[in-house]
CSV table of C-alpha atoms in Angstrom, one decimal:
chain,number,residue,atom,x,y,z
A,1,MET,CA,25.2,82.9,-82.2
A,2,ARG,CA,27.9,85.1,-80.6
A,3,VAL,CA,25.5,88.0,-79.7
A,4,GLU,CA,22.7,85.6,-78.7
A,5,LEU,CA,24.9,83.6,-76.4
A,6,LEU,CA,26.4,86.7,-74.8
A,7,LYS,CA,22.9,88.1,-74.1
A,8,HIS,CA,21.8,84.8,-72.8
A,9,VAL,CA,24.6,84.6,-70.3
A,10,GLU,CA,24.1,88.2,-69.4
A,11,ASN,CA,20.5,87.6,-68.6
A,12,CYS,CA,21.4,84.6,-66.4
A,13,ILE,CA,23.9,86.7,-64.5
A,14,VAL,CA,21.5,89.6,-64.0
A,15,GLU,CA,18.2,87.7,-63.4
A,16,ARG,CA,19.8,85.3,-60.9
A,17,GLU,CA,21.9,88.1,-59.3
A,18,LEU,CA,25.1,86.3,-59.7
A,19,ALA,CA,27.2,89.5,-60.0
A,20,SER,CA,27.1,93.2,-60.8
A,21,ALA,CA,29.2,95.9,-62.5
A,22,GLU,CA,31.1,96.3,-59.2
A,23,THR,CA,31.7,92.6,-58.5
A,24,PRO,CA,35.3,91.3,-58.7
A,25,VAL,CA,35.0,88.0,-60.6
A,26,LEU,CA,37.6,85.2,-60.6
A,27,LEU,CA,37.3,83.0,-63.7
A,28,MET,CA,38.4,79.3,-63.2
A,29,VAL,CA,40.0,78.5,-66.6
A,30,SER,CA,41.5,75.1,-67.4
A,31,GLY,CA,41.9,75.8,-71.1
A,32,GLY,CA,39.1,73.5,-72.2
A,33,SER,CA,36.4,74.7,-74.6
A,34,ASP,CA,33.9,75.6,-71.8
A,35,SER,CA,36.2,77.7,-69.7
A,36,THR,CA,37.9,79.3,-72.7
A,37,ALA,CA,34.4,80.5,-73.8
A,38,LEU,CA,33.7,81.7,-70.3
A,39,ALA,CA,36.8,83.9,-70.4
A,40,TYR,CA,35.8,85.5,-73.7
A,41,LEU,CA,32.2,86.0,-72.6
A,42,ALA,CA,33.3,87.5,-69.2
A,43,ALA,CA,35.7,89.8,-70.9
A,44,ASP,CA,32.9,91.1,-73.2
A,45,LEU,CA,30.5,91.4,-70.3
A,46,HIS,CA,33.1,93.4,-68.4
A,47,GLU,CA,33.4,95.8,-71.3
A,48,ARG,CA,29.6,96.1,-71.4
A,49,GLY,CA,29.6,97.1,-67.7
A,50,VAL,CA,27.9,93.9,-66.5
A,51,LEU,CA,30.9,92.6,-64.5
A,52,GLY,CA,33.5,94.2,-62.4
A,53,PRO,CA,37.3,93.6,-62.3
A,54,LEU,CA,38.3,90.2,-63.6
A,55,GLY,CA,41.0,87.7,-62.8
A,56,ILE,CA,41.8,84.2,-64.2
A,57,LEU,CA,42.9,81.3,-62.1
A,58,HIS,CA,44.6,78.3,-63.7
A,59,LEU,CA,45.7,75.4,-61.6
A,60,ASN,CA,48.3,73.0,-63.0
A,61,HIS,CA,47.5,69.6,-61.4
A,62,CYS,CA,50.8,68.2,-62.6
A,63,LEU,CA,49.0,65.0,-63.7
A,64,ARG,CA,49.5,65.0,-67.4
A,65,GLY,CA,53.1,66.0,-67.9
A,66,ALA,CA,53.9,68.1,-70.9
A,67,ASP,CA,50.1,68.3,-71.8
A,68,ALA,CA,49.4,70.0,-68.4
A,69,ASP,CA,52.3,72.5,-69.1
A,70,ALA,CA,50.8,73.2,-72.5
A,71,ASP,CA,47.4,73.8,-70.9
A,72,GLU,CA,49.0,76.4,-68.7
A,73,ALA,CA,50.9,78.0,-71.6
A,74,PHE,CA,47.6,78.3,-73.5
A,75,VAL,CA,45.8,79.9,-70.6
A,76,ARG,CA,48.7,82.4,-70.2
A,77,ARG,CA,48.3,83.4,-73.8
A,78,LEU,CA,44.5,83.7,-73.3
A,79,ALA,CA,44.9,85.9,-70.2
A,80,SER,CA,47.4,88.1,-72.0
A,81,LEU,CA,45.2,88.5,-75.0
A,82,LEU,CA,42.2,89.6,-72.9
A,83,ASP,CA,44.4,91.7,-70.6
A,84,ILE,CA,43.1,89.9,-67.5
A,85,PRO,CA,45.4,89.3,-64.5
A,86,LEU,CA,46.4,85.6,-64.2
A,87,PHE,CA,46.7,83.7,-61.0
A,88,ALA,CA,48.7,80.5,-62.0
A,89,ARG,CA,49.2,77.8,-59.4
A,90,SER,CA,50.8,74.3,-59.5
A,91,VAL,CA,49.9,71.5,-57.2
A,92,ASP,CA,51.2,67.9,-57.5
A,93,VAL,CA,47.7,66.4,-57.0
A,94,GLY,CA,49.0,62.8,-57.7
A,95,ALA,CA,51.5,63.0,-54.9
A,96,LEU,CA,49.0,64.6,-52.5
A,97,ALA,CA,46.4,61.9,-53.2
A,98,ALA,CA,49.0,59.1,-52.7
A,99,ALA,CA,50.2,60.7,-49.4
A,100,GLU,CA,46.6,61.0,-48.1
A,101,GLY,CA,45.3,57.8,-49.6
A,102,GLY,CA,42.6,59.8,-51.3
A,103,ASN,CA,40.8,59.9,-54.6
A,104,VAL,CA,42.8,61.9,-57.2
A,105,GLU,CA,39.7,63.6,-58.7
A,106,ALA,CA,38.4,64.6,-55.2
A,107,VAL,CA,41.8,65.9,-54.2
A,108,ALA,CA,42.1,67.9,-57.5
A,109,ARG,CA,38.7,69.5,-56.9
A,110,ARG,CA,39.6,70.4,-53.3
A,111,GLU,CA,42.9,72.0,-54.4
A,112,ARG,CA,41.2,73.9,-57.2
A,113,TYR,CA,38.7,75.5,-54.9
A,114,ARG,CA,41.4,76.1,-52.2
A,115,ALA,CA,43.5,78.0,-54.8
A,116,ALA,CA,40.4,79.8,-56.0
A,117,ASP,CA,39.6,81.0,-52.5
A,118,ASP,CA,43.1,82.4,-52.1
A,119,ALA,CA,43.2,84.0,-55.6
A,120,LEU,CA,39.8,85.6,-55.0
A,121,VAL,CA,41.2,87.3,-51.8
A,122,ASP,CA,44.1,88.7,-53.9
A,123,LEU,CA,41.7,89.9,-56.6
A,124,CYS,CA,39.4,91.6,-54.2
A,125,ARG,CA,42.4,93.3,-52.5
A,126,GLN,CA,43.7,94.5,-55.8
A,127,ALA,CA,40.2,95.9,-56.6
A,128,ALA,CA,39.9,97.5,-53.2
A,129,ALA,CA,36.6,95.6,-52.8
A,130,PRO,CA,35.3,93.6,-49.8
A,131,ILE,CA,36.3,90.0,-50.0
A,132,ALA,CA,32.7,89.0,-49.3
A,133,ASP,CA,31.6,90.8,-52.5
A,134,GLY,CA,33.9,88.7,-54.8
A,135,ARG,CA,32.6,85.8,-57.0
A,136,ILE,CA,34.2,82.7,-58.5
A,137,PHE,CA,32.8,81.8,-61.9
A,138,THR,CA,33.1,78.3,-63.1
A,139,ALA,CA,32.4,77.0,-66.6
A,140,HIS,CA,29.9,74.3,-65.8
A,141,THR,CA,27.4,73.9,-68.6
A,142,ALA,CA,23.9,72.5,-69.2
A,143,ASP,CA,25.7,69.3,-70.3
A,144,ASP,CA,27.6,69.1,-66.9
A,145,ARG,CA,24.3,69.6,-65.1
A,146,VAL,CA,22.5,66.9,-67.1
A,147,GLU,CA,25.5,64.5,-66.5
A,148,ASN,CA,25.2,65.1,-62.8
A,149,PHE,CA,21.5,64.4,-63.0
A,150,TYR,CA,22.1,61.0,-64.6
A,151,MET,CA,25.1,60.2,-62.3
A,152,ARG,CA,22.9,60.8,-59.3
A,153,SER,CA,20.1,58.8,-60.8
A,154,ILE,CA,22.4,55.8,-61.1
A,155,VAL,CA,24.0,55.9,-57.7
A,156,GLY,CA,21.2,57.6,-55.7
A,157,THR,CA,21.1,61.0,-54.0
A,158,GLY,CA,19.6,62.8,-51.1
A,159,PRO,CA,17.5,65.9,-50.5
A,160,GLY,CA,18.0,68.4,-53.3
A,161,GLY,CA,20.2,66.1,-55.3
A,162,PHE,CA,18.2,66.2,-58.5
A,163,ARG,CA,18.5,69.9,-58.9
A,164,ALA,CA,22.0,68.7,-59.9
A,165,MET,CA,23.9,72.0,-59.7
A,166,ARG,CA,23.2,75.4,-58.2
A,167,TYR,CA,23.6,78.6,-60.2
A,168,ARG,CA,25.2,80.0,-57.0
A,169,ASN,CA,26.6,78.3,-54.0
A,170,GLY,CA,28.3,80.9,-51.7
A,171,ALA,CA,30.9,82.7,-53.8
A,172,VAL,CA,30.9,80.1,-56.5
A,173,CYS,CA,28.6,80.9,-59.5
A,174,ARG,CA,27.8,79.0,-62.7
A,175,PRO,CA,26.6,81.5,-65.3
A,176,LEU,CA,26.8,78.9,-68.2
A,177,LEU,CA,24.3,76.4,-66.7
A,178,GLU,CA,21.8,77.1,-69.5
A,179,ALA,CA,24.4,77.0,-72.3
A,180,GLY,CA,25.3,73.7,-74.0
A,181,ARG,CA,28.8,72.6,-74.7
A,182,GLU,CA,28.3,72.5,-78.4
A,183,ASP,CA,26.9,76.0,-78.3
A,184,LEU,CA,30.1,77.2,-76.6
A,185,ARG,CA,32.3,75.5,-79.1
A,186,ALA,CA,30.3,77.0,-82.0
A,187,TYR,CA,30.8,80.4,-80.2
A,188,LEU,CA,34.6,79.9,-80.3
A,189,TYR,CA,34.6,78.9,-83.9
A,190,GLU,CA,32.4,81.9,-84.9
A,191,ARG,CA,34.6,84.3,-82.9
A,192,ALA,CA,37.7,83.1,-84.8
A,193,LYS,CA,35.8,83.2,-88.2
A,194,ALA,CA,34.7,86.8,-87.5
A,195,GLY,CA,38.3,87.8,-87.2
A,196,VAL,CA,38.1,88.7,-83.5
A,197,PRO,CA,41.4,88.1,-81.8
A,198,VAL,CA,41.6,84.6,-80.3
A,199,ALA,CA,44.2,82.6,-78.4
A,200,ARG,CA,45.5,79.4,-80.0
A,201,ASP,CA,47.7,76.6,-78.6
A,202,GLU,CA,50.9,75.4,-80.3
A,203,ALA,CA,48.8,73.3,-82.7
A,204,GLY,CA,46.6,76.2,-83.7
A,205,GLU,CA,43.6,74.9,-81.8
A,206,LEU,CA,41.1,77.3,-80.1
A,207,TRP,CA,41.1,75.3,-76.9
A,208,ARG,CA,42.9,72.5,-75.1
A,209,GLU,CA,41.4,69.0,-75.2
A,210,ASP,CA,41.9,66.8,-72.2
A,211,ALA,CA,42.2,63.2,-73.5
A,212,THR,CA,41.2,61.7,-70.2
A,213,ASN,CA,37.6,63.0,-70.9
A,214,ALA,CA,37.2,60.2,-73.3
A,215,HIS,CA,38.0,57.4,-70.8
A,216,THR,CA,34.7,55.7,-70.2
A,217,ASP,CA,36.2,53.9,-67.2
A,218,ARG,CA,35.6,57.2,-65.4
A,219,PHE,CA,32.1,57.5,-64.2
A,220,ARG,CA,31.4,61.0,-65.6
A,221,ALA,CA,33.0,60.2,-68.9
A,222,PHE,CA,30.9,57.0,-69.1
A,223,VAL,CA,27.7,59.0,-68.6
A,224,ARG,CA,28.9,61.7,-71.0
A,225,HIS,CA,29.7,59.3,-73.9
A,226,GLU,CA,27.4,56.4,-73.3
A,227,ILE,CA,24.2,57.6,-71.4
A,228,VAL,CA,23.5,61.1,-72.6
A,229,PRO,CA,23.9,60.5,-76.3
A,230,ARG,CA,21.4,57.7,-76.1
A,231,ALA,CA,19.0,60.0,-74.3
A,232,LYS,CA,19.5,62.7,-76.9
A,233,GLU,CA,18.5,60.2,-79.6
A,234,ARG,CA,15.1,60.0,-78.0
A,235,ASN,CA,14.9,63.7,-77.2
A,236,PRO,CA,17.2,66.0,-79.2
A,237,ARG,CA,16.2,68.9,-76.9
A,238,LEU,CA,17.3,67.0,-73.8
A,239,LEU,CA,19.4,69.8,-72.4
A,240,GLU,CA,16.6,72.3,-72.6
A,241,THR,CA,14.0,69.8,-71.2
A,242,LEU,CA,16.1,68.6,-68.3
A,243,THR,CA,17.3,72.1,-67.4
A,244,ARG,CA,13.6,73.2,-67.2
A,245,THR,CA,12.8,70.1,-65.1
A,246,MET,CA,15.8,70.7,-62.7
A,247,ASN,CA,14.9,74.4,-62.3
A,248,LEU,CA,11.4,73.3,-61.3
A,249,ILE,CA,12.9,70.9,-58.8
A,250,ALA,CA,15.2,73.7,-57.6
A,251,ASP,CA,12.3,76.0,-56.9
A,252,GLU,CA,10.6,73.5,-54.6
A,253,ASP,CA,14.0,72.6,-53.1
A,254,ASP,CA,14.6,76.3,-52.2
A,255,MET,CA,11.2,76.3,-50.4
A,256,LEU,CA,12.1,73.2,-48.4
A,257,GLU,CA,15.5,74.5,-47.6
A,258,GLU,CA,13.8,77.6,-46.0
A,259,GLN,CA,11.6,75.3,-44.0
A,260,ALA,CA,14.6,73.2,-42.9
A,261,ALA,CA,16.5,76.4,-41.9
A,262,GLY,CA,13.5,77.4,-39.8
A,263,LEU,CA,13.5,73.9,-38.1
A,264,ILE,CA,17.2,74.3,-37.4
A,265,HIS,CA,16.7,77.7,-35.9
A,266,ARG,CA,13.9,76.5,-33.6
A,267,SER,CA,15.2,73.1,-32.6
A,268,VAL,CA,19.0,72.9,-32.9
A,269,GLU,CA,21.3,74.1,-30.2
A,270,TRP,CA,24.9,74.5,-31.2
A,271,LEU,CA,27.4,73.5,-28.5
A,272,SER,CA,29.7,76.4,-29.3
A,273,PRO,CA,28.1,79.3,-31.2
A,274,GLY,CA,30.3,80.2,-34.1
A,275,ARG,CA,32.0,76.9,-34.1
A,276,PRO,CA,29.6,74.4,-35.7
A,277,GLU,CA,32.4,71.8,-36.1
A,278,GLU,CA,32.1,71.2,-32.3
A,279,GLY,CA,28.6,69.8,-32.7
A,280,CYS,CA,25.0,70.4,-31.7
A,281,VAL,CA,22.0,69.0,-29.9
A,282,LEU,CA,18.7,68.3,-31.8
A,283,ARG,CA,16.1,69.2,-29.2
A,284,PRO,CA,13.1,66.8,-28.7
A,285,SER,CA,10.9,69.2,-30.7
A,286,PHE,CA,13.1,68.4,-33.7
A,287,GLY,CA,11.6,64.9,-33.8
A,288,GLU,CA,8.1,66.3,-34.3
A,289,ALA,CA,8.8,67.6,-37.8
A,290,PRO,CA,8.0,65.5,-40.9
A,291,VAL,CA,10.7,63.0,-41.6
A,292,SER,CA,11.4,64.4,-45.1
A,293,LEU,CA,12.0,67.8,-43.6
A,294,SER,CA,14.1,66.4,-40.7
A,295,ARG,CA,16.4,64.6,-43.2
A,296,ARG,CA,17.0,67.8,-45.1
A,297,ALA,CA,17.7,69.7,-41.8
A,298,VAL,CA,20.1,67.0,-40.6
A,299,SER,CA,21.9,67.2,-43.9
A,300,ALA,CA,22.3,71.0,-43.5
A,301,VAL,CA,23.6,70.5,-40.0
A,302,PHE,CA,26.2,68.1,-41.3
A,303,GLN,CA,27.2,70.7,-44.0
A,304,SER,CA,27.7,73.3,-41.3
A,305,MET,CA,29.8,70.9,-39.2
A,306,MET,CA,31.9,69.5,-42.0
A,307,GLY,CA,31.9,72.1,-44.8
A,308,VAL,CA,29.8,72.7,-47.9
A,309,ASP,CA,32.0,70.3,-50.0
A,310,ALA,CA,31.7,67.4,-47.6
A,311,ARG,CA,30.1,64.2,-48.8
A,312,ILE,CA,27.2,63.4,-46.5
A,313,GLU,CA,26.3,59.7,-46.3
A,314,ALA,CA,22.7,58.8,-46.4
A,315,ALA,CA,23.3,56.3,-43.6
A,316,SER,CA,24.6,59.1,-41.4
A,317,ILE,CA,21.4,61.1,-41.7
A,318,GLU,CA,19.3,58.0,-41.0
A,319,ALA,CA,21.5,57.2,-38.0
A,320,VAL,CA,20.7,60.6,-36.5
A,321,LEU,CA,17.0,60.3,-37.1
A,322,ALA,CA,17.1,56.8,-35.6
A,323,GLY,CA,18.0,58.6,-32.3
A,324,PHE,CA,14.3,59.5,-32.2
A,325,ASP,CA,11.7,56.8,-31.5
A,326,CYS,CA,10.3,55.6,-34.9
A,327,GLY,CA,12.5,58.1,-36.7
A,328,GLY,CA,14.3,57.7,-40.0
A,329,THR,CA,13.4,54.9,-42.4
A,330,HIS,CA,11.5,53.1,-39.6
A,331,ALA,CA,9.0,55.9,-39.2
A,332,LYS,CA,5.4,54.9,-39.2
A,333,GLY,CA,3.8,57.5,-41.4
A,334,PRO,CA,5.2,60.9,-42.4
A,335,ARG,CA,6.3,62.0,-38.9
A,336,ALA,CA,8.9,61.0,-36.3
A,337,ALA,CA,7.6,60.3,-32.8
A,338,GLY,CA,9.4,63.2,-31.2
A,339,LYS,CA,10.9,61.5,-28.2
A,340,PRO,CA,14.7,60.9,-28.2
A,341,LYS,CA,15.8,57.3,-27.4
A,342,SER,CA,17.7,57.6,-24.1
A,343,GLY,CA,20.8,55.5,-24.2
A,344,TYR,CA,21.1,55.5,-28.1
A,345,VAL,CA,24.7,55.8,-29.3
A,346,THR,CA,26.3,55.2,-32.7
A,347,ASN,CA,29.4,56.2,-34.7
A,348,ILE,CA,28.9,57.8,-38.1
A,349,GLN,CA,31.3,58.8,-40.9
A,350,GLY,CA,34.2,57.5,-38.9
A,351,ASN,CA,34.7,60.3,-36.5
A,352,LEU,CA,31.3,61.6,-35.3
A,353,ALA,CA,29.3,60.3,-32.4
A,354,VAL,CA,25.5,60.4,-32.2
A,355,SER,CA,24.0,60.0,-28.7
A,356,ALA,CA,20.5,60.6,-27.3
A,357,ASN,CA,19.0,61.3,-23.9
A,358,LYS,CA,15.8,63.1,-22.7
A,359,HIS,CA,17.3,66.4,-23.7
A,360,GLY,CA,17.7,65.5,-27.4
A,361,VAL,CA,20.0,63.9,-29.9
A,362,ARG,CA,23.6,65.1,-29.8
A,363,ILE,CA,26.1,65.1,-32.7
A,364,GLU,CA,29.7,65.7,-31.8
A,365,PRO,CA,33.3,64.7,-32.7
A,366,MET,CA,34.1,61.2,-31.3
A,367,GLU,CA,37.0,62.6,-29.3
A,368,ALA,CA,34.6,65.1,-27.5
A,369,PHE,CA,32.1,62.3,-26.9
A,370,ARG,CA,34.7,60.0,-25.3
A,371,ALA,CA,36.1,62.8,-23.2
A,372,ARG,CA,32.7,63.7,-22.0
A,373,ARG,CA,31.9,60.1,-21.2
A,374,LYS,CA,35.2,59.7,-19.3
A,375,ARG,CA,34.4,62.8,-17.2
A,376,GLY,CA,30.9,61.5,-16.5
């Protein structure tokens, strides 16, 4: 199992061009079984010349008191054992979420990736490598990807949603997407049984278990403990089957993304080149594309304006397409009519304005829209 899993992960990294022997790689390690296995696998792959300089990031969210401190202590032991530099950070996520009125899990995710971006810069500087060459490895598994698939099936999703997770998204890479959680735990047990040095927590465990993962009042935990096991009863090879299915979806999704990028290049004019957050104009020709492609292009425009981690509301995409005659969900047939609706104005996602005239459909911050209207 140990050798097979290592080779499997190596093949994923090489075939999908996630990293190379020169690539500085920051490992996001919480101390759970998945990320602990990632640390061991990455250390072995570094020794084999597959990966470049390594670093470990651990973010203490300060949400679970002494348990969170014990997680950090375990990761410190793991980093020391593997002789990998540790970037340890602490953020009071609960206090931040309360101050912002935000969701704790969303704030935690944001702070993790913010810390990862900062740590990657430090790692690349230490390795004398260009920052753009660095990678962030997360320990998302086939189980996580399948859970995402079912979560999106339940609440709905937009273009590209059923690929569930990308192997690479910018600097962030997921080399364990074809490995199951039970396989990774078996790998940890076999490593310890073989007498290879391993880190243990104060209770002698090979990884840290987050008790909140069992709370089925949380959506992911509900899917993990209630939905997926029932599906596995019908298909014991569910992970393999759905991974193959999602990869097929991803292949077609990549093709459509290329077409959407071409549509954006031809028919989207950014108001301030280099500053997508200031908005854009979708020229009249944008409305001549198939609605399905237009939706995907509008979603990509929003991602450019608001950041890759922003949650794009389906209603916002439809509101933009509605700026074209017969666009969006009201389209007659597979194509929008192509003519912008002069006088069309709406407010989306709280702070963005969409307006239309004969020159196209304009998306911009509400403040800019109001200032422009006042000047006019």
